[in-house]
PDB file of C-alpha atoms in Angstrom:
ATOM      1  CA  MET G   1      -6.210   4.922   9.099  1.00 32.00           C
ATOM      2  CA  SER G   2      -7.179   6.589   5.884  1.00 35.00           C
ATOM      3  CA  ALA G   3     -10.861   7.264   4.898  1.00 34.00           C
ATOM      4  CA  PHE G   4     -10.358   5.246   1.851  1.00 33.00           C
ATOM      5  CA  PHE G   5      -8.850   2.201   3.558  1.00 30.00           C
ATOM      6  CA  SER G   6     -10.617  -1.049   2.456  1.00 31.00           C
ATOM      7  CA  THR G   7     -10.978  -4.097   4.750  1.00 32.00           C
ATOM      8  CA  LYS G   8     -13.100  -6.274   2.388  1.00 31.00           C
ATOM      9  CA  ALA G   9     -12.351  -9.927   3.246  1.00 33.00           C
ATOM     10  CA  ILE G  10     -11.329 -12.093   0.333  1.00 30.00           C
ATOM     11  CA  SER G  11     -10.770 -15.764   0.644  1.00 41.00           C
ATOM     12  CA  SER G  12      -7.353 -17.225  -0.003  1.00 58.00           C
ATOM     13  CA  VAL G  13      -5.651 -20.559  -0.044  1.00 81.00           C
ATOM     14  CA  ALA G  14      -4.065 -21.742   3.347  1.00 91.00           C
ATOM     15  CA  PRO G  15      -0.294 -21.598   3.090  1.00 95.00           C
ATOM     16  CA  SER G  16       0.911 -25.164   2.854  1.00 96.00           C
ATOM     17  CA  VAL G  17       3.927 -27.232   1.878  1.00 97.00           C
ATOM     18  CA  TYR G  18       4.197 -30.896   0.656  1.00 97.00           C
ATOM     19  CA  VAL G  19       6.759 -32.470   2.904  1.00 98.00           C
ATOM     20  CA  SER G  20       8.739 -35.538   1.893  1.00 97.00           C
ATOM     21  CA  THR G  21      12.462 -36.483   2.289  1.00 97.00           C
ATOM     22  CA  TYR G  22      15.447 -36.649  -0.126  1.00 97.00           C
ATOM     23  CA  HIS G  23      15.840 -40.301   0.781  1.00 97.00           C
ATOM     24  CA  LYS G  24      12.368 -41.212  -0.233  1.00 97.00           C
ATOM     25  CA  TYR G  25      12.735 -39.099  -3.436  1.00 96.00           C
ATOM     26  CA  ALA G  26      16.069 -40.794  -4.346  1.00 96.00           C
ATOM     27  CA  CYS G  27      14.308 -44.119  -3.886  1.00 96.00           C
ATOM     28  CA  GLY G  28      11.621 -43.172  -6.281  1.00 95.00           C
ATOM     29  CA  ASN G  29       9.080 -42.761  -3.443  1.00 94.00           C
ATOM     30  CA  LEU G  30       7.008 -39.647  -3.475  1.00 89.00           C
ATOM     31  CA  ASP G  31       5.272 -40.337  -0.187  1.00 94.00           C
ATOM     32  CA  GLY G  32       4.713 -37.325   1.945  1.00 96.00           C
ATOM     33  CA  GLU G  33       1.958 -35.033   3.190  1.00 97.00           C
ATOM     34  CA  TRP G  34       0.556 -31.557   2.648  1.00 98.00           C
ATOM     35  CA  VAL G  35       1.092 -29.490   5.802  1.00 98.00           C
ATOM     36  CA  CYS G  36      -0.724 -26.188   6.561  1.00 97.00           C
ATOM     37  CA  LEU G  37       1.565 -23.880   8.159  1.00 97.00           C
ATOM     38  CA  GLN G  38      -1.174 -22.016  10.060  1.00 95.00           C
ATOM     39  CA  ASP G  39      -1.875 -25.194  12.044  1.00 96.00           C
ATOM     40  CA  PHE G  40       1.208 -24.528  14.173  1.00 96.00           C
ATOM     41  CA  ASP G  41       1.968 -22.087  16.968  1.00 93.00           C
ATOM     42  CA  SER G  42       5.663 -22.054  16.264  1.00 96.00           C
ATOM     43  CA  TYR G  43       8.304 -23.055  13.745  1.00 97.00           C
ATOM     44  CA  ASP G  44       9.556 -25.767  16.054  1.00 97.00           C
ATOM     45  CA  ASP G  45       6.130 -27.344  16.221  1.00 97.00           C
ATOM     46  CA  PHE G  46       6.009 -27.248  12.433  1.00 98.00           C
ATOM     47  CA  ILE G  47       9.417 -28.985  12.102  1.00 97.00           C
ATOM     48  CA  SER G  48       8.430 -31.551  14.772  1.00 97.00           C
ATOM     49  CA  ARG G  49       5.308 -32.451  12.660  1.00 98.00           C
ATOM     50  CA  CYS G  50       7.297 -32.757   9.525  1.00 97.00           C
ATOM     51  CA  LEU G  51       9.827 -35.106  11.249  1.00 97.00           C
ATOM     52  CA  ALA G  52       6.960 -37.203  12.758  1.00 97.00           C
ATOM     53  CA  ILE G  53       5.482 -37.709   9.230  1.00 97.00           C
ATOM     54  CA  HIS G  54       8.729 -39.306   8.309  1.00 97.00           C
ATOM     55  CA  ALA G  55       9.479 -41.270  11.567  1.00 96.00           C
ATOM     56  CA  ASP G  56      10.071 -44.286   9.470  1.00 96.00           C
ATOM     57  CA  GLU G  57      13.528 -42.791   8.709  1.00 96.00           C
ATOM     58  CA  ALA G  58      16.384 -42.634  11.196  1.00 95.00           C
ATOM     59  CA  ASP G  59      17.402 -39.099  10.247  1.00 95.00           C
ATOM     60  CA  PRO G  60      15.083 -37.759   7.648  1.00 96.00           C
ATOM     61  CA  GLU G  61      16.342 -34.796   5.504  1.00 97.00           C
ATOM     62  CA  LEU G  62      13.234 -32.948   4.853  1.00 97.00           C
ATOM     63  CA  MET G  63      12.362 -31.933   1.182  1.00 97.00           C
ATOM     64  CA  PHE G  64       9.475 -29.489   0.462  1.00 97.00           C
ATOM     65  CA  GLN G  65       8.352 -30.721  -2.886  1.00 96.00           C
ATOM     66  CA  ASP G  66       5.577 -28.221  -3.504  1.00 96.00           C
ATOM     67  CA  PHE G  67       3.946 -25.200  -2.036  1.00 95.00           C
ATOM     68  CA  GLU G  68       0.710 -23.216  -2.232  1.00 94.00           C
ATOM     69  CA  GLY G  69      -0.842 -20.047  -0.617  1.00 91.00           C
ATOM     70  CA  PHE G  70       2.260 -17.782  -0.245  1.00 91.00           C
ATOM     71  CA  PRO G  71       4.667 -15.972  -2.460  1.00 89.00           C
ATOM     72  CA  GLU G  72       7.178 -17.978  -4.408  1.00 90.00           C
ATOM     73  CA  GLN G  73      10.249 -16.106  -2.987  1.00 88.00           C
ATOM     74  CA  TRP G  74       9.795 -17.723   0.376  1.00 91.00           C
ATOM     75  CA  TYR G  75       9.675 -21.250  -1.025  1.00 94.00           C
ATOM     76  CA  SER G  76      12.676 -23.500  -1.203  1.00 94.00           C
ATOM     77  CA  GLU G  77      12.722 -27.188  -1.909  1.00 94.00           C
ATOM     78  CA  CYS G  78      15.510 -27.725   0.518  1.00 92.00           C
ATOM     79  CA  SER G  79      14.497 -25.678   3.528  1.00 90.00           C
ATOM     80  CA  LEU G  80      11.892 -23.527   5.165  1.00 92.00           C
ATOM     81  CA  ASP G  81      13.653 -21.338   7.717  1.00 92.00           C
ATOM     82  CA  GLU G  82      11.994 -19.801  10.772  1.00 94.00           C
ATOM     83  CA  ASN G  83      12.170 -16.245   9.306  1.00 92.00           C
ATOM     84  CA  HIS G  84      10.207 -17.341   6.263  1.00 93.00           C
ATOM     85  CA  PHE G  85       7.861 -19.466   8.318  1.00 96.00           C
ATOM     86  CA  ASN G  86       7.023 -16.271  10.349  1.00 94.00           C
ATOM     87  CA  ASP G  87       6.685 -14.206   7.042  1.00 93.00           C
ATOM     88  CA  ILE G  88       4.356 -16.759   5.697  1.00 95.00           C
ATOM     89  CA  ILE G  89       2.091 -16.772   8.783  1.00 95.00           C
ATOM     90  CA  ALA G  90       1.957 -13.051   8.824  1.00 94.00           C
ATOM     91  CA  PHE G  91       1.179 -13.082   5.073  1.00 94.00           C
ATOM     92  CA  ALA G  92      -1.665 -15.604   5.637  1.00 94.00           C
ATOM     93  CA  ASP G  93      -3.037 -13.493   8.485  1.00 93.00           C
ATOM     94  CA  LEU G  94      -3.066 -10.382   6.188  1.00 94.00           C
ATOM     95  CA  ALA G  95      -4.444 -12.379   3.216  1.00 92.00           C
ATOM     96  CA  ASP G  96      -7.396 -13.575   5.288  1.00 91.00           C
ATOM     97  CA  VAL G  97      -8.481  -9.894   5.578  1.00 93.00           C
ATOM     98  CA  TYR G  98      -7.263  -8.248   2.438  1.00 93.00           C
ATOM     99  CA  GLY G  99      -6.848 -11.137  -0.067  1.00 90.00           C
ATOM    100  CA  SER G 100      -3.651 -12.937  -1.076  1.00 88.00           C
ATOM    101  CA  ASP G 101      -3.464 -11.013  -4.412  1.00 89.00           C
ATOM    102  CA  THR G 102      -3.324  -7.791  -2.543  1.00 92.00           C
ATOM    103  CA  VAL G 103      -0.697  -8.885   0.035  1.00 93.00           C
ATOM    104  CA  THR G 104       1.376 -10.528  -2.748  1.00 90.00           C
ATOM    105  CA  GLU G 105       1.478  -7.109  -4.495  1.00 90.00           C
ATOM    106  CA  PHE G 106       2.736  -5.507  -1.354  1.00 92.00           C
ATOM    107  CA  VAL G 107       5.406  -8.228  -0.847  1.00 90.00           C
ATOM    108  CA  ASN G 108       6.406  -7.455  -4.524  1.00 86.00           C
ATOM    109  CA  LEU G 109       7.053  -3.924  -3.448  1.00 82.00           C
ATOM    110  CA  GLY G 110      10.054  -5.099  -1.500  1.00 81.00           C
ATOM    111  CA  ILE G 111       9.006  -3.570   1.823  1.00 74.00           C
ATOM    112  CA  ASP G 112      11.137  -5.121   4.471  1.00 68.00           C
ATOM    113  CA  SER G 113       8.316  -6.056   6.918  1.00 82.00           C
ATOM    114  CA  LEU G 114       4.650  -7.169   6.555  1.00 91.00           C
ATOM    115  CA  ASP G 115       4.082  -5.253   9.779  1.00 90.00           C
ATOM    116  CA  ARG G 116       3.994  -2.085   7.662  1.00 89.00           C
ATOM    117  CA  PHE G 117       1.276  -3.248   5.283  1.00 94.00           C
ATOM    118  CA  THR G 118      -1.441  -1.025   6.795  1.00 92.00           C
ATOM    119  CA  ASP G 119       0.933   1.983   6.553  1.00 92.00           C
ATOM    120  CA  TYR G 120       1.209   1.523   2.808  1.00 94.00           C
ATOM    121  CA  TYR G 121      -2.084   0.003   1.604  1.00 96.00           C
ATOM    122  CA  TYR G 122      -4.838   2.434   0.466  1.00 95.00           C
ATOM    123  CA  GLY G 123      -7.379   0.080  -1.216  1.00 95.00           C
ATOM    124  CA  LYS G 124      -8.689  -1.264  -4.458  1.00 96.00           C
ATOM    125  CA  TYR G 125      -9.652   1.000  -7.348  1.00 97.00           C
ATOM    126  CA  SER G 126     -10.720   0.604 -10.932  1.00 97.00           C
ATOM    127  CA  SER G 127      -8.157   3.158 -12.030  1.00 97.00           C
ATOM    128  CA  GLU G 128      -5.577   5.729 -10.919  1.00 97.00           C
ATOM    129  CA  LEU G 129      -8.135   8.407 -11.843  1.00 96.00           C
ATOM    130  CA  ASP G 130     -10.697   6.933  -9.519  1.00 97.00           C
ATOM    131  CA  PHE G 131      -8.339   7.001  -6.704  1.00 97.00           C
ATOM    132  CA  ALA G 132      -7.386  10.542  -7.556  1.00 95.00           C
ATOM    133  CA  TYR G 133     -11.032  11.541  -7.526  1.00 92.00           C
ATOM    134  CA  GLU G 134     -11.387  10.155  -4.066  1.00 94.00           C
ATOM    135  CA  VAL G 135      -8.298  11.683  -2.726  1.00 93.00           C
ATOM    136  CA  ALA G 136      -9.139  15.142  -4.147  1.00 92.00           C
ATOM    137  CA  GLU G 137     -12.724  15.014  -2.766  1.00 88.00           C
ATOM    138  CA  GLU G 138     -11.326  13.934   0.623  1.00 90.00           C
ATOM    139  CA  TYR G 139      -8.602  16.555   0.965  1.00 86.00           C
ATOM    140  CA  PHE G 140      -9.843  19.631  -0.944  1.00 88.00           C
ATOM    141  CA  ASP G 141     -13.000  21.636  -0.186  1.00 83.00           C
ATOM    142  CA  PHE G 142     -14.328  22.218  -3.703  1.00 84.00           C
ATOM    143  CA  ASP G 143     -17.405  23.897  -2.363  1.00 82.00           C
ATOM    144  CA  LYS G 144     -15.146  26.842  -1.480  1.00 87.00           C
ATOM    145  CA  PHE G 145     -14.068  27.224  -5.024  1.00 82.00           C
ATOM    146  CA  GLY G 146     -17.624  27.662  -6.385  1.00 84.00           C
ATOM    147  CA  GLN G 147     -17.514  27.414 -10.150  1.00 83.00           C
ATOM    148  CA  LEU G 148     -13.756  27.360 -10.379  1.00 84.00           C
ATOM    149  CA  ALA G 149     -13.944  23.761  -9.017  1.00 81.00           C
ATOM    150  CA  CYS G 150     -14.929  22.441 -12.557  1.00 85.00           C
ATOM    151  CA  TYR G 151     -11.364  23.567 -13.769  1.00 87.00           C
ATOM    152  CA  PHE G 152      -9.696  21.116 -11.400  1.00 90.00           C
ATOM    153  CA  ASP G 153      -7.657  18.683 -13.552  1.00 92.00           C
ATOM    154  CA  TYR G 154      -8.194  15.280 -12.054  1.00 92.00           C
ATOM    155  CA  GLU G 155      -6.167  13.557 -14.814  1.00 95.00           C
ATOM    156  CA  ALA G 156      -3.090  15.667 -14.118  1.00 96.00           C
ATOM    157  CA  PHE G 157      -3.580  15.257 -10.392  1.00 95.00           C
ATOM    158  CA  ALA G 158      -3.627  11.540 -10.834  1.00 96.00           C
ATOM    159  CA  ARG G 159      -0.610  11.448 -13.066  1.00 96.00           C
ATOM    160  CA  ASP G 160       1.253  13.647 -10.450  1.00 95.00           C
ATOM    161  CA  ILE G 161       0.401  11.511  -7.363  1.00 94.00           C
ATOM    162  CA  PHE G 162       1.366   8.293  -9.157  1.00 95.00           C
ATOM    163  CA  ILE G 163       4.723   9.708 -10.221  1.00 94.00           C
ATOM    164  CA  SER G 164       6.177   9.551  -6.715  1.00 88.00           C
ATOM    165  CA  ASP G 165       3.684   9.180  -3.874  1.00 92.00           C
ATOM    166  CA  PHE G 166       1.545   6.204  -4.880  1.00 94.00           C
ATOM    167  CA  ARG G 167       1.783   2.921  -6.852  1.00 93.00           C
ATOM    168  CA  PHE G 168      -1.142   1.387  -8.835  1.00 94.00           C
ATOM    169  CA  SER G 169      -0.834  -2.297  -9.622  1.00 90.00           C
ATOM    170  CA  ASN G 170      -3.588  -4.718 -10.557  1.00 90.00           C
ATOM    171  CA  GLY G 171      -6.115  -2.425  -9.163  1.00 94.00           C
ATOM    172  CA  ILE G 172      -4.362  -1.876  -5.852  1.00 96.00           C
ATOM    173  CA  VAL G 173      -3.072   1.239  -4.621  1.00 96.00           C
ATOM    174  CA  PHE G 174      -0.119   1.493  -2.188  1.00 95.00           C
ATOM    175  CA  ARG G 175       1.719   4.603  -0.927  1.00 92.00           C
ATOM    176  CA  THR G 176       5.350   4.428  -2.081  1.00 86.00           C
ATOM    177  CA  CYS G 177       6.810   5.722   1.182  1.00 76.00           C
ATOM    178  CA  ALA G 178       5.211   5.814   4.708  1.00 59.00           C
TER     179      ALA G 178
END
């Protein structure tokens, strides 16, 4: 783990979906229920709960009318598959520690697995330059340079490391390859 790895806890909204059915919707009935995905140990338990909410229908065709607490790319009105369910649970677990904005930025990088989050995440910084200062101080022994250390160009260093090695987005730094 990097010396500049941050684990500051930030609160987030629990990942939830509003579950109704297409039949109810077609009949002008918006009855349903908000269901928190973190309340379930498995996808099958989640689906069982959704079906139980609509036990008044013989064969309910579930409709997820709204969502909150997870990235939009995993939401679909017509289905919530097991892979997305597992991604959302992993997202929520990471968001409880790092904040949903931070984990959403990671998801937007397009990395194929949330399991790799800690390999890529370097923390929150006010600017690319602040990150470059910290990296330079961590990795270079400026005491050995004596007065020559004042000639180190932090701005050029920041520019160079963010060209290919790191990404700065909304105050969050991620490594671009791990």
